[in-house]
PDB file of C-alpha atoms in Angstrom:
ATOM      1  CA  UNK A  27      17.384   1.718   3.898  1.00  0.00           C
ATOM      2  CA  UNK A  28      18.444  -1.597   2.290  1.00  0.00           C
ATOM      3  CA  UNK A  29      17.616  -3.541   5.415  1.00  0.00           C
ATOM      4  CA  UNK A  30      14.186  -1.908   5.615  1.00  0.00           C
ATOM      5  CA  UNK A  31      13.533  -2.785   1.876  1.00  0.00           C
ATOM      6  CA  UNK A  32      14.634  -6.408   2.618  1.00  0.00           C
ATOM      7  CA  UNK A  33      12.304  -6.492   5.604  1.00  0.00           C
ATOM      8  CA  UNK A  34       9.358  -5.149   3.670  1.00  0.00           C
ATOM      9  CA  UNK A  35      10.027  -7.601   0.870  1.00  0.00           C
ATOM     10  CA  UNK A  36      10.028 -10.460   3.309  1.00  0.00           C
ATOM     11  CA  UNK A  37       6.754  -9.236   4.944  1.00  0.00           C
ATOM     12  CA  UNK A  38       5.283  -9.000   1.401  1.00  0.00           C
ATOM     13  CA  UNK A  39       6.426 -12.475   0.553  1.00  0.00           C
ATOM     14  CA  UNK A  40       4.960 -13.788   3.817  1.00  0.00           C
ATOM     15  CA  UNK A  41       1.697 -12.083   3.035  1.00  0.00           C
ATOM     16  CA  UNK A  42       1.631 -13.592  -0.476  1.00  0.00           C
ATOM     17  CA  UNK A  43       2.297 -17.041   0.927  1.00  0.00           C
ATOM     18  CA  UNK A  44      -0.491 -16.626   3.484  1.00  0.00           C
ATOM     19  CA  UNK A  45      -2.860 -15.426   0.731  1.00  0.00           C
ATOM     20  CA  UNK A  46      -1.857 -18.385  -1.538  1.00  0.00           C
ATOM     21  CA  UNK A  47      -2.446 -20.805   1.361  1.00  0.00           C
ATOM     22  CA  UNK A  48      -5.795 -19.261   2.192  1.00  0.00           C
ATOM     23  CA  UNK A  49      -6.857 -19.340  -1.432  1.00  0.00           C
ATOM     24  CA  UNK A  50      -5.960 -23.086  -1.616  1.00  0.00           C
ATOM     25  CA  UNK A  51      -8.074 -23.665   1.466  1.00  0.00           C
ATOM     26  CA  UNK A  52     -11.014 -21.770  -0.138  1.00  0.00           C
ATOM     27  CA  UNK A  53     -10.893 -18.538   1.787  1.00  0.00           C
ATOM     28  CA  UNK A  54      -8.869 -15.285   1.639  1.00  0.00           C
ATOM     29  CA  UNK A  55      -7.368 -13.178   4.515  1.00  0.00           C
ATOM     30  CA  UNK A  56      -8.166 -10.074   2.571  1.00  0.00           C
ATOM     31  CA  UNK A  57     -11.870 -10.624   3.004  1.00  0.00           C
ATOM     32  CA  UNK A  58     -11.473  -8.852   6.308  1.00  0.00           C
ATOM     33  CA  UNK A  59     -10.937  -5.593   4.497  1.00  0.00           C
ATOM     34  CA  UNK A  60      -9.043  -3.747   1.862  1.00  0.00           C
ATOM     35  CA  UNK A  61      -5.424  -2.463   2.359  1.00  0.00           C
ATOM     36  CA  UNK A  62      -5.125   0.835   4.032  1.00  0.00           C
ATOM     37  CA  UNK A  63      -2.781   3.807   3.207  1.00  0.00           C
ATOM     38  CA  UNK A  64       0.013   4.360   5.740  1.00  0.00           C
ATOM     39  CA  UNK A  65       1.734   6.997   3.723  1.00  0.00           C
ATOM     40  CA  UNK A  66       2.393   8.514   0.310  1.00  0.00           C
ATOM     41  CA  UNK A  67       5.941   9.421  -0.736  1.00  0.00           C
ATOM     42  CA  UNK A  68       7.282  11.394  -3.584  1.00  0.00           C
ATOM     43  CA  UNK A  69      11.069  11.268  -4.533  1.00  0.00           C
ATOM     44  CA  UNK A  70      11.739  13.445  -7.613  1.00  0.00           C
ATOM     45  CA  UNK A  71       9.177  12.492 -10.224  1.00  0.00           C
ATOM     46  CA  UNK A  72       8.353   9.067  -8.625  1.00  0.00           C
ATOM     47  CA  UNK A  73       5.472   8.548  -6.244  1.00  0.00           C
ATOM     48  CA  UNK A  74       4.845   5.517  -4.215  1.00  0.00           C
ATOM     49  CA  UNK A  75       2.542   4.505  -1.326  1.00  0.00           C
ATOM     50  CA  UNK A  76       3.110   2.399   1.776  1.00  0.00           C
ATOM     51  CA  UNK A  77       0.079   0.284   2.496  1.00  0.00           C
ATOM     52  CA  UNK A  78      -0.974  -1.969   5.327  1.00  0.00           C
ATOM     53  CA  UNK A  79      -2.506  -5.187   4.025  1.00  0.00           C
ATOM     54  CA  UNK A  80      -5.561  -6.708   5.728  1.00  0.00           C
ATOM     55  CA  UNK A  81      -3.327  -9.157   7.682  1.00  0.00           C
ATOM     56  CA  UNK A  82      -1.260  -6.218   8.866  1.00  0.00           C
ATOM     57  CA  UNK A  83       1.745  -6.771   6.627  1.00  0.00           C
ATOM     58  CA  UNK A  84       3.332  -3.551   5.181  1.00  0.00           C
ATOM     59  CA  UNK A  85       4.042  -3.225   1.475  1.00  0.00           C
ATOM     60  CA  UNK A  86       5.357  -0.326  -0.601  1.00  0.00           C
ATOM     61  CA  UNK A  87       3.824   0.045  -4.087  1.00  0.00           C
ATOM     62  CA  UNK A  88       3.947   2.132  -7.198  1.00  0.00           C
ATOM     63  CA  UNK A  89       1.362   2.542  -9.914  1.00  0.00           C
ATOM     64  CA  UNK A  90       0.865  -0.652 -11.809  1.00  0.00           C
ATOM     65  CA  UNK A  91       2.008  -3.006  -8.948  1.00  0.00           C
ATOM     66  CA  UNK A  92      -0.009  -5.991  -8.192  1.00  0.00           C
ATOM     67  CA  UNK A  93      -1.066  -6.693  -4.559  1.00  0.00           C
ATOM     68  CA  UNK A  94      -1.175 -10.174  -3.065  1.00  0.00           C
ATOM     69  CA  UNK A  95      -4.924 -10.375  -3.491  1.00  0.00           C
ATOM     70  CA  UNK A  96      -4.646  -9.825  -7.225  1.00  0.00           C
ATOM     71  CA  UNK A  97      -5.757  -6.215  -7.266  1.00  0.00           C
ATOM     72  CA  UNK A  98      -3.611  -3.638  -9.141  1.00  0.00           C
ATOM     73  CA  UNK A  99      -2.598  -0.227  -8.004  1.00  0.00           C
ATOM     74  CA  UNK A 100      -4.187   1.970 -10.652  1.00  0.00           C
ATOM     75  CA  UNK A 101      -3.465   5.466  -9.296  1.00  0.00           C
ATOM     76  CA  UNK A 102      -1.442   7.076  -6.522  1.00  0.00           C
ATOM     77  CA  UNK A 103      -2.089  10.792  -5.805  1.00  0.00           C
ATOM     78  CA  UNK A 104      -1.046  13.016  -2.979  1.00  0.00           C
ATOM     79  CA  UNK A 105      -4.392  12.435  -1.237  1.00  0.00           C
ATOM     80  CA  UNK A 106      -5.164   8.855  -2.089  1.00  0.00           C
ATOM     81  CA  UNK A 107      -4.642   5.504  -3.768  1.00  0.00           C
ATOM     82  CA  UNK A 108      -6.952   3.609  -6.128  1.00  0.00           C
ATOM     83  CA  UNK A 109      -6.868  -0.092  -6.855  1.00  0.00           C
ATOM     84  CA  UNK A 110      -8.631  -2.242  -9.480  1.00  0.00           C
ATOM     85  CA  UNK A 111      -9.748  -5.810  -9.268  1.00  0.00           C
ATOM     86  CA  UNK A 112     -11.796  -7.580 -11.782  1.00  0.00           C
ATOM     87  CA  UNK A 113     -12.981  -4.279 -13.216  1.00  0.00           C
ATOM     88  CA  UNK A 114     -14.028  -2.837  -9.859  1.00  0.00           C
ATOM     89  CA  UNK A 115     -12.161   0.398  -8.700  1.00  0.00           C
ATOM     90  CA  UNK A 116     -11.764   1.067  -5.012  1.00  0.00           C
ATOM     91  CA  UNK A 117     -10.398   4.130  -3.210  1.00  0.00           C
ATOM     92  CA  UNK A 118      -8.303   3.053  -0.251  1.00  0.00           C
ATOM     93  CA  UNK A 119      -8.663   4.718   3.085  1.00  0.00           C
ATOM     94  CA  UNK A 120      -5.839   6.075   5.234  1.00  0.00           C
ATOM     95  CA  UNK A 121      -4.982   4.116   8.366  1.00  0.00           C
ATOM     96  CA  UNK A 122      -6.389   6.917  10.547  1.00  0.00           C
ATOM     97  CA  UNK A 123      -9.604   6.678   8.644  1.00  0.00           C
ATOM     98  CA  UNK A 124      -9.209  10.177   7.213  1.00  0.00           C
ATOM     99  CA  UNK A 125      -7.834  11.268   3.923  1.00  0.00           C
ATOM    100  CA  UNK A 126      -4.942  13.721   4.030  1.00  0.00           C
ATOM    101  CA  UNK A 127      -5.422  16.839   1.957  1.00  0.00           C
ATOM    102  CA  UNK A 128      -2.674  18.215  -0.126  1.00  0.00           C
ATOM    103  CA  UNK A 129      -1.726  21.741   0.944  1.00  0.00           C
ATOM    104  CA  UNK A 130      -3.002  24.554  -1.397  1.00  0.00           C
ATOM    105  CA  UNK A 131       0.595  25.266  -2.360  1.00  0.00           C
ATOM    106  CA  UNK A 132       0.487  22.084  -4.427  1.00  0.00           C
ATOM    107  CA  UNK A 133       3.339  20.464  -2.236  1.00  0.00           C
ATOM    108  CA  UNK A 134       3.057  16.982  -0.797  1.00  0.00           C
ATOM    109  CA  UNK A 135       2.000  16.631   2.825  1.00  0.00           C
ATOM    110  CA  UNK A 136       4.863  15.832   5.165  1.00  0.00           C
ATOM    111  CA  UNK A 137       5.158  12.094   5.550  1.00  0.00           C
ATOM    112  CA  UNK A 138       7.120  10.711   8.555  1.00  0.00           C
ATOM    113  CA  UNK A 139      10.282   8.850   7.828  1.00  0.00           C
ATOM    114  CA  UNK A 140      10.124   5.223   8.890  1.00  0.00           C
ATOM    115  CA  UNK A 141      13.218   3.388  10.047  1.00  0.00           C
ATOM    116  CA  UNK A 142      15.510   6.394   9.504  1.00  0.00           C
ATOM    117  CA  UNK A 143      17.519   7.979  12.327  1.00  0.00           C
TER     118      UNK A 143
END
């Protein structure tokens, strides 16, 4: 788990560095598209989301986290993630292009475990 966290942090740092470089050169890699939702996880009372940035880099976020493009995660729910940037709110799409619906029991949908054996 720690090695996966270190890997994701390194990928996030790389994406931030690419974004900073692109900004310095007058463009942005995130102009290609918004981040997409890979999965939403709940551990006890905490909820987080795993996103795929426009350049393909993975990142795990919680509400209030800032993405490399400057947008802020404003809300994470069982069936979606909202981000805000410069006053504009955007609902992110799931990687498959379809939003997952929470079961009527109110339980979280089953999310596959990444990197766990």
